DNA sequence: TGGCTATTTGGCTAAATGACCAAATAGCAT
DNA sequence: ATGCTATTTGGTCATTTAGCCAAATAGCCA
């Protein structure tokens, strides 16, 4: 009966889980503009290089980004551009939340 | 400089994190068809009712679902339908992964 | 009131995650 | 070969997550 849930939702959840981190979302958004090497992303994010590297490997394992070694550096790019379209929907949720939050404040503070 | 990352990506990550679980994805998909009460979802998922209840509260806190008490039950429904459009993109990633996986198998097994 | 049914909350435990540092690896340049 | 730069890997630790069970809460009905 849990055949409803697995394995399709498990596979999807892995992809979505890989996106579910602020730094990884930043990376996705940045790569949607143009490819970047690890050093550039590290500087922008401000965490340890090893941390950023691990984030990239999470994204790569999920199939969200690809990497290509060129010269001394490894350049990452976004593999599936449609991901960025989703951000609009996420923003919708956020603004709906904000609206509701304001409504509650207004009603209770009078 | 990490103003690049926070707080916008933090807010988005919370939303996406709430989606990043097989059972919660199932719930989202199910609620996109029609509202459901906890008992129905519990039966479909096959976990403990308390577990499902907690999943629902994660989704509710993220602003992804709303609940409405009617009679003896609490009915949940999807608050932001655009979420389901994203699943198509997730499927794209999965099939791209599968294609690549097959290509690797083919090349190395001969 | 007392007994249902439906749902949530608290407590606990095992597992996963994310951060840092230190060390390893890979490639280019001298 | 040596050193330099870029990136990854391994180890450790604190935090979060997800599951179950037991108990609490809320609403309906007799």
CSV table of C-alpha atoms (C1' of nucleotides) in Angstrom, one decimal:
chain,number,residue,atom,x,y,z
A,1,UNK,CA,0.0,0.0,0.0
A,2,UNK,CA,2.9,2.3,0.4
A,3,UNK,CA,3.5,1.5,-3.2
A,4,UNK,CA,1.7,4.8,-3.6
A,5,UNK,CA,4.7,6.6,-2.1
A,6,UNK,CA,7.8,4.7,-3.3
A,7,UNK,CA,9.8,4.6,-5.4
A,8,UNK,CA,8.7,7.5,-7.6
A,9,UNK,CA,8.5,9.9,-4.7
A,10,UNK,CA,11.7,8.7,-3.3
A,11,UNK,CA,13.5,9.5,-6.6
A,12,UNK,CA,11.9,12.9,-6.8
A,13,UNK,CA,12.7,13.7,-3.2
A,14,UNK,CA,16.4,13.1,-3.7
A,15,UNK,CA,16.4,15.7,-6.4
A,16,UNK,CA,14.5,18.2,-4.4
A,17,UNK,CA,16.5,17.5,-1.3
A,18,UNK,CA,19.7,18.4,-3.2
A,19,UNK,CA,18.2,21.8,-3.8
A,20,UNK,CA,17.0,22.3,-0.3
A,21,UNK,CA,19.9,24.4,1.1
A,22,UNK,CA,20.6,28.1,0.9
A,23,UNK,CA,24.1,27.8,-0.5
A,24,UNK,CA,23.0,25.2,-3.0
A,25,UNK,CA,20.1,27.4,-4.1
A,26,UNK,CA,22.5,30.2,-4.5
A,27,UNK,CA,24.8,28.0,-6.6
A,28,UNK,CA,21.9,26.9,-8.8
A,29,UNK,CA,20.8,30.5,-9.4
A,30,UNK,CA,24.4,31.6,-10.1
A,31,UNK,CA,25.0,28.8,-12.5
A,32,UNK,CA,21.7,29.5,-14.3
A,33,UNK,CA,23.4,32.8,-15.4
A,34,UNK,CA,26.7,31.3,-16.4
A,35,UNK,CA,29.2,28.6,-15.5
A,36,UNK,CA,31.4,29.1,-12.5
A,37,UNK,CA,34.5,27.4,-11.0
A,38,UNK,CA,34.6,26.3,-7.4
A,39,UNK,CA,36.9,29.2,-6.4
A,40,UNK,CA,34.5,31.8,-7.7
A,41,UNK,CA,31.5,30.2,-5.9
A,42,UNK,CA,33.5,29.8,-2.7
A,43,UNK,CA,34.4,33.5,-2.7
A,44,UNK,CA,30.8,34.5,-3.3
A,45,UNK,CA,29.4,32.2,-0.7
A,46,UNK,CA,32.0,32.8,2.0
A,47,UNK,CA,32.2,29.3,3.4
A,48,UNK,CA,35.2,27.0,3.4
A,49,UNK,CA,36.2,25.7,0.0
A,50,UNK,CA,35.7,22.2,1.2
A,51,UNK,CA,32.1,23.0,2.2
A,52,UNK,CA,31.3,24.5,-1.2
A,53,UNK,CA,33.0,21.5,-2.9
A,54,UNK,CA,30.7,19.2,-1.0
A,55,UNK,CA,27.6,21.2,-1.9
A,56,UNK,CA,28.7,20.9,-5.5
A,57,UNK,CA,29.1,17.2,-5.3
A,58,UNK,CA,25.6,17.0,-3.8
A,59,UNK,CA,24.2,18.9,-6.8
A,60,UNK,CA,26.2,16.8,-9.2
A,61,UNK,CA,25.1,13.5,-7.7
A,62,UNK,CA,21.5,14.6,-8.0
A,63,UNK,CA,22.1,15.3,-11.7
A,64,UNK,CA,21.5,19.0,-11.3
A,65,UNK,CA,24.9,20.3,-12.5
A,66,UNK,CA,27.7,19.1,-14.6
A,67,UNK,CA,31.4,19.9,-14.3
A,68,UNK,CA,34.1,20.3,-16.8
A,69,UNK,CA,37.8,20.6,-16.1
A,70,UNK,CA,39.5,23.3,-18.1
A,71,UNK,CA,43.1,24.4,-17.3
A,72,UNK,CA,43.6,24.3,-13.6
A,73,UNK,CA,40.0,24.8,-12.7
A,74,UNK,CA,36.7,22.9,-12.7
A,75,UNK,CA,33.8,24.7,-14.2
A,76,UNK,CA,30.3,23.8,-13.1
A,77,UNK,CA,27.2,24.6,-15.0
A,78,UNK,CA,23.4,24.0,-14.6
A,79,UNK,CA,22.2,20.9,-16.3
A,80,UNK,CA,18.5,21.5,-16.2
A,81,UNK,CA,17.5,25.1,-16.7
A,82,UNK,CA,13.8,24.5,-16.0
A,83,UNK,CA,14.7,24.5,-12.3
A,84,UNK,CA,14.8,28.3,-12.3
A,85,UNK,CA,11.2,28.5,-13.4
A,86,UNK,CA,10.3,26.9,-10.1
A,87,UNK,CA,11.6,29.8,-8.1
A,88,UNK,CA,8.7,31.9,-9.2
A,89,UNK,CA,6.4,29.5,-7.5
A,90,UNK,CA,8.5,29.5,-4.4
A,91,UNK,CA,8.3,33.2,-4.3
A,92,UNK,CA,4.6,33.0,-4.6
A,93,UNK,CA,4.5,30.8,-1.5
A,94,UNK,CA,6.7,33.3,0.4
A,95,UNK,CA,4.6,36.3,-0.5
A,96,UNK,CA,1.4,34.4,0.4
A,97,UNK,CA,3.0,33.7,3.7
A,98,UNK,CA,4.0,37.3,4.2
A,99,UNK,CA,0.5,38.5,3.3
A,100,UNK,CA,-1.1,36.1,5.8
A,101,UNK,CA,1.4,37.1,8.5
A,102,UNK,CA,0.6,40.7,8.0
A,103,UNK,CA,-3.1,40.0,8.2
A,104,UNK,CA,-2.7,38.2,11.5
A,105,UNK,CA,-0.6,41.1,12.9
A,106,UNK,CA,-3.2,43.7,11.8
A,107,UNK,CA,-6.1,41.8,13.3
A,108,UNK,CA,-4.5,41.2,16.7
A,109,UNK,CA,-2.8,44.5,17.3
A,110,UNK,CA,-5.8,46.4,16.2
B,1,UNK,CA,29.6,39.4,0.7
B,2,UNK,CA,27.5,36.5,1.7
B,3,UNK,CA,24.6,38.9,1.3
B,4,UNK,CA,24.5,37.1,-2.0
B,5,UNK,CA,23.2,34.0,-0.2
B,6,UNK,CA,21.1,35.2,2.7
B,7,UNK,CA,18.4,35.8,3.5
B,8,UNK,CA,16.5,35.3,0.2
B,9,UNK,CA,18.0,31.8,-0.4
B,10,UNK,CA,17.4,30.9,3.2
B,11,UNK,CA,13.7,31.6,2.9
B,12,UNK,CA,13.4,29.7,-0.3
B,13,UNK,CA,15.4,26.8,1.1
B,14,UNK,CA,12.9,26.4,3.9
B,15,UNK,CA,10.1,26.0,1.4
B,16,UNK,CA,11.9,23.6,-0.7
B,17,UNK,CA,13.2,21.6,2.3
B,18,UNK,CA,9.6,21.1,3.4
B,19,UNK,CA,9.0,19.4,0.0
B,20,UNK,CA,12.1,17.3,0.2
B,21,UNK,CA,10.7,14.0,1.6
B,22,UNK,CA,9.0,11.1,-0.2
B,23,UNK,CA,5.9,11.1,2.0
B,24,UNK,CA,5.5,14.8,1.9
B,25,UNK,CA,5.8,14.8,-1.9
B,26,UNK,CA,3.1,12.1,-2.0
B,27,UNK,CA,0.9,14.3,0.2
B,28,UNK,CA,1.5,17.3,-2.0
B,29,UNK,CA,0.6,15.3,-5.1
B,30,UNK,CA,-2.5,13.8,-3.5
B,31,UNK,CA,-3.7,17.2,-2.2
B,32,UNK,CA,-3.2,18.6,-5.7
B,33,UNK,CA,-6.0,16.3,-6.7
B,34,UNK,CA,-8.4,17.0,-3.8
B,35,UNK,CA,-8.4,17.7,-0.1
B,36,UNK,CA,-7.8,14.9,2.3
B,37,UNK,CA,-8.0,14.4,6.0
B,38,UNK,CA,-5.2,13.0,8.1
B,39,UNK,CA,-6.7,9.6,8.4
B,40,UNK,CA,-7.0,9.1,4.7
B,41,UNK,CA,-3.4,10.2,4.1
B,42,UNK,CA,-2.2,8.0,6.9
B,43,UNK,CA,-3.8,4.9,5.4
B,44,UNK,CA,-2.4,5.6,2.0
B,45,UNK,CA,1.1,6.3,3.3
B,46,UNK,CA,1.2,3.5,5.7
B,47,UNK,CA,3.2,5.2,8.5
B,48,UNK,CA,2.1,5.9,12.0
B,49,UNK,CA,-0.6,8.6,12.3
B,50,UNK,CA,1.7,10.8,14.4
B,51,UNK,CA,4.4,10.6,11.7
B,52,UNK,CA,1.9,11.8,9.0
B,53,UNK,CA,0.6,14.5,11.3
B,54,UNK,CA,4.1,15.8,11.7
B,55,UNK,CA,4.7,15.8,8.0
B,56,UNK,CA,1.6,17.8,7.6
B,57,UNK,CA,2.7,20.3,10.1
B,58,UNK,CA,6.0,20.7,8.3
B,59,UNK,CA,4.1,21.4,5.1
B,60,UNK,CA,1.7,23.8,6.9
B,61,UNK,CA,4.6,25.7,8.6
B,62,UNK,CA,6.1,26.2,5.2
B,63,UNK,CA,2.9,27.6,3.9
B,64,UNK,CA,2.4,24.8,1.4
B,65,UNK,CA,-0.9,23.5,2.7
B,66,UNK,CA,-3.8,24.8,4.7
B,67,UNK,CA,-6.1,22.9,7.0
B,68,UNK,CA,-9.8,23.2,7.8
B,69,UNK,CA,-11.6,21.5,10.6
B,70,UNK,CA,-14.9,20.0,9.5
B,71,UNK,CA,-16.9,17.7,11.7
B,72,UNK,CA,-14.5,15.4,13.5
B,73,UNK,CA,-11.8,15.6,10.9
B,74,UNK,CA,-9.2,18.0,9.7
B,75,UNK,CA,-9.0,18.5,6.0
B,76,UNK,CA,-5.8,19.5,4.3
B,77,UNK,CA,-5.5,21.1,0.9
B,78,UNK,CA,-2.7,22.4,-1.3
B,79,UNK,CA,-2.3,26.2,-0.9
B,80,UNK,CA,-0.1,26.8,-4.0
B,81,UNK,CA,-1.0,24.7,-7.0
B,82,UNK,CA,2.0,25.9,-9.1
B,83,UNK,CA,4.1,23.5,-7.1
B,84,UNK,CA,2.9,20.6,-9.2
B,85,UNK,CA,4.2,22.2,-12.4
B,86,UNK,CA,7.7,21.8,-11.0
B,87,UNK,CA,7.4,18.0,-10.9
B,88,UNK,CA,7.7,17.9,-14.7
B,89,UNK,CA,11.1,19.5,-14.3
B,90,UNK,CA,12.1,17.0,-11.6
B,91,UNK,CA,11.1,14.2,-14.0
B,92,UNK,CA,13.3,15.8,-16.7
B,93,UNK,CA,16.2,15.5,-14.3
B,94,UNK,CA,15.4,11.9,-13.5
B,95,UNK,CA,15.2,10.9,-17.2
B,96,UNK,CA,18.4,12.8,-18.0
B,97,UNK,CA,20.0,10.9,-15.2
B,98,UNK,CA,18.7,7.6,-16.5
B,99,UNK,CA,19.8,8.3,-20.0
B,100,UNK,CA,23.3,9.1,-18.9
B,101,UNK,CA,23.4,6.1,-16.7
B,102,UNK,CA,22.5,3.9,-19.6
B,103,UNK,CA,25.0,5.5,-21.8
B,104,UNK,CA,27.7,4.7,-19.2
B,105,UNK,CA,26.6,1.1,-18.9
B,106,UNK,CA,26.6,0.6,-22.7
B,107,UNK,CA,30.0,2.1,-23.2
B,108,UNK,CA,31.7,0.1,-20.4
B,109,UNK,CA,30.1,-3.3,-20.8
B,110,UNK,CA,30.4,-3.3,-24.6
C,1,DT,C1',-20.9,12.9,31.8
C,2,DG,C1',-18.6,9.1,29.5
C,3,DG,C1',-17.0,6.9,25.5
C,4,DC,C1',-15.9,7.3,20.8
C,5,DT,C1',-12.9,8.8,16.9
C,6,DA,C1',-9.5,11.9,14.9
C,7,DT,C1',-5.4,14.4,15.4
C,8,DT,C1',-1.5,16.4,17.8
C,9,DT,C1',2.3,16.6,21.1
C,10,DG,C1',6.2,14.9,23.9
C,11,DG,C1',9.9,11.7,24.6
C,12,DC,C1',13.2,8.9,22.8
C,13,DT,C1',16.6,6.9,19.5
C,14,DA,C1',19.0,6.1,15.1
C,15,DA,C1',20.5,8.2,11.1
C,16,DA,C1',21.6,12.0,8.1
C,17,DT,C1',23.4,16.7,7.4
C,18,DG,C1',26.5,20.5,7.3
C,19,DA,C1',30.3,22.9,9.0
C,20,DC,C1',35.3,23.3,9.8
C,21,DC,C1',40.2,21.8,9.7
C,22,DA,C1',43.8,19.0,8.0
C,23,DA,C1',45.6,16.2,4.5
C,24,DA,C1',45.4,14.2,-0.1
C,25,DT,C1',45.2,14.7,-5.1
C,26,DA,C1',45.6,16.8,-9.8
C,27,DG,C1',47.5,19.9,-13.2
C,28,DC,C1',50.3,23.8,-14.6
C,29,DA,C1',54.6,26.4,-14.4
C,30,DT,C1',59.3,27.0,-13.1
D,1,DA,C1',61.5,17.3,-9.8
D,2,DT,C1',59.5,21.3,-7.0
D,3,DG,C1',56.4,24.4,-5.9
D,4,DC,C1',51.9,26.6,-6.6
D,5,DT,C1',47.0,26.8,-7.2
D,6,DA,C1',42.6,24.5,-7.4
D,7,DT,C1',39.7,21.1,-5.8
D,8,DT,C1',38.4,17.0,-3.2
D,9,DT,C1',38.4,13.7,0.6
D,10,DG,C1',38.5,12.1,5.4
D,11,DG,C1',37.7,13.0,10.2
D,12,DT,C1',35.2,15.0,13.8
D,13,DC,C1',31.4,17.2,16.1
D,14,DA,C1',27.0,19.6,16.8
D,15,DT,C1',22.5,19.9,14.9
D,16,DT,C1',18.5,18.4,12.6
D,17,DT,C1',15.5,14.9,11.0
D,18,DA,C1',12.3,11.1,10.9
D,19,DG,C1',10.4,7.3,12.9
D,20,DC,C1',7.7,5.0,16.6
D,21,DC,C1',5.1,4.7,21.0
D,22,DA,C1',2.5,6.6,24.6
D,23,DA,C1',-0.1,10.2,26.3
D,24,DA,C1',-2.8,14.5,25.7
D,25,DT,C1',-6.3,17.2,23.3
D,26,DA,C1',-10.6,18.2,20.7
D,27,DG,C1',-15.1,17.4,18.9
D,28,DC,C1',-19.1,14.4,18.4
D,29,DC,C1',-22.8,11.4,20.1
D,30,DA,C1',-25.2,8.6,23.3
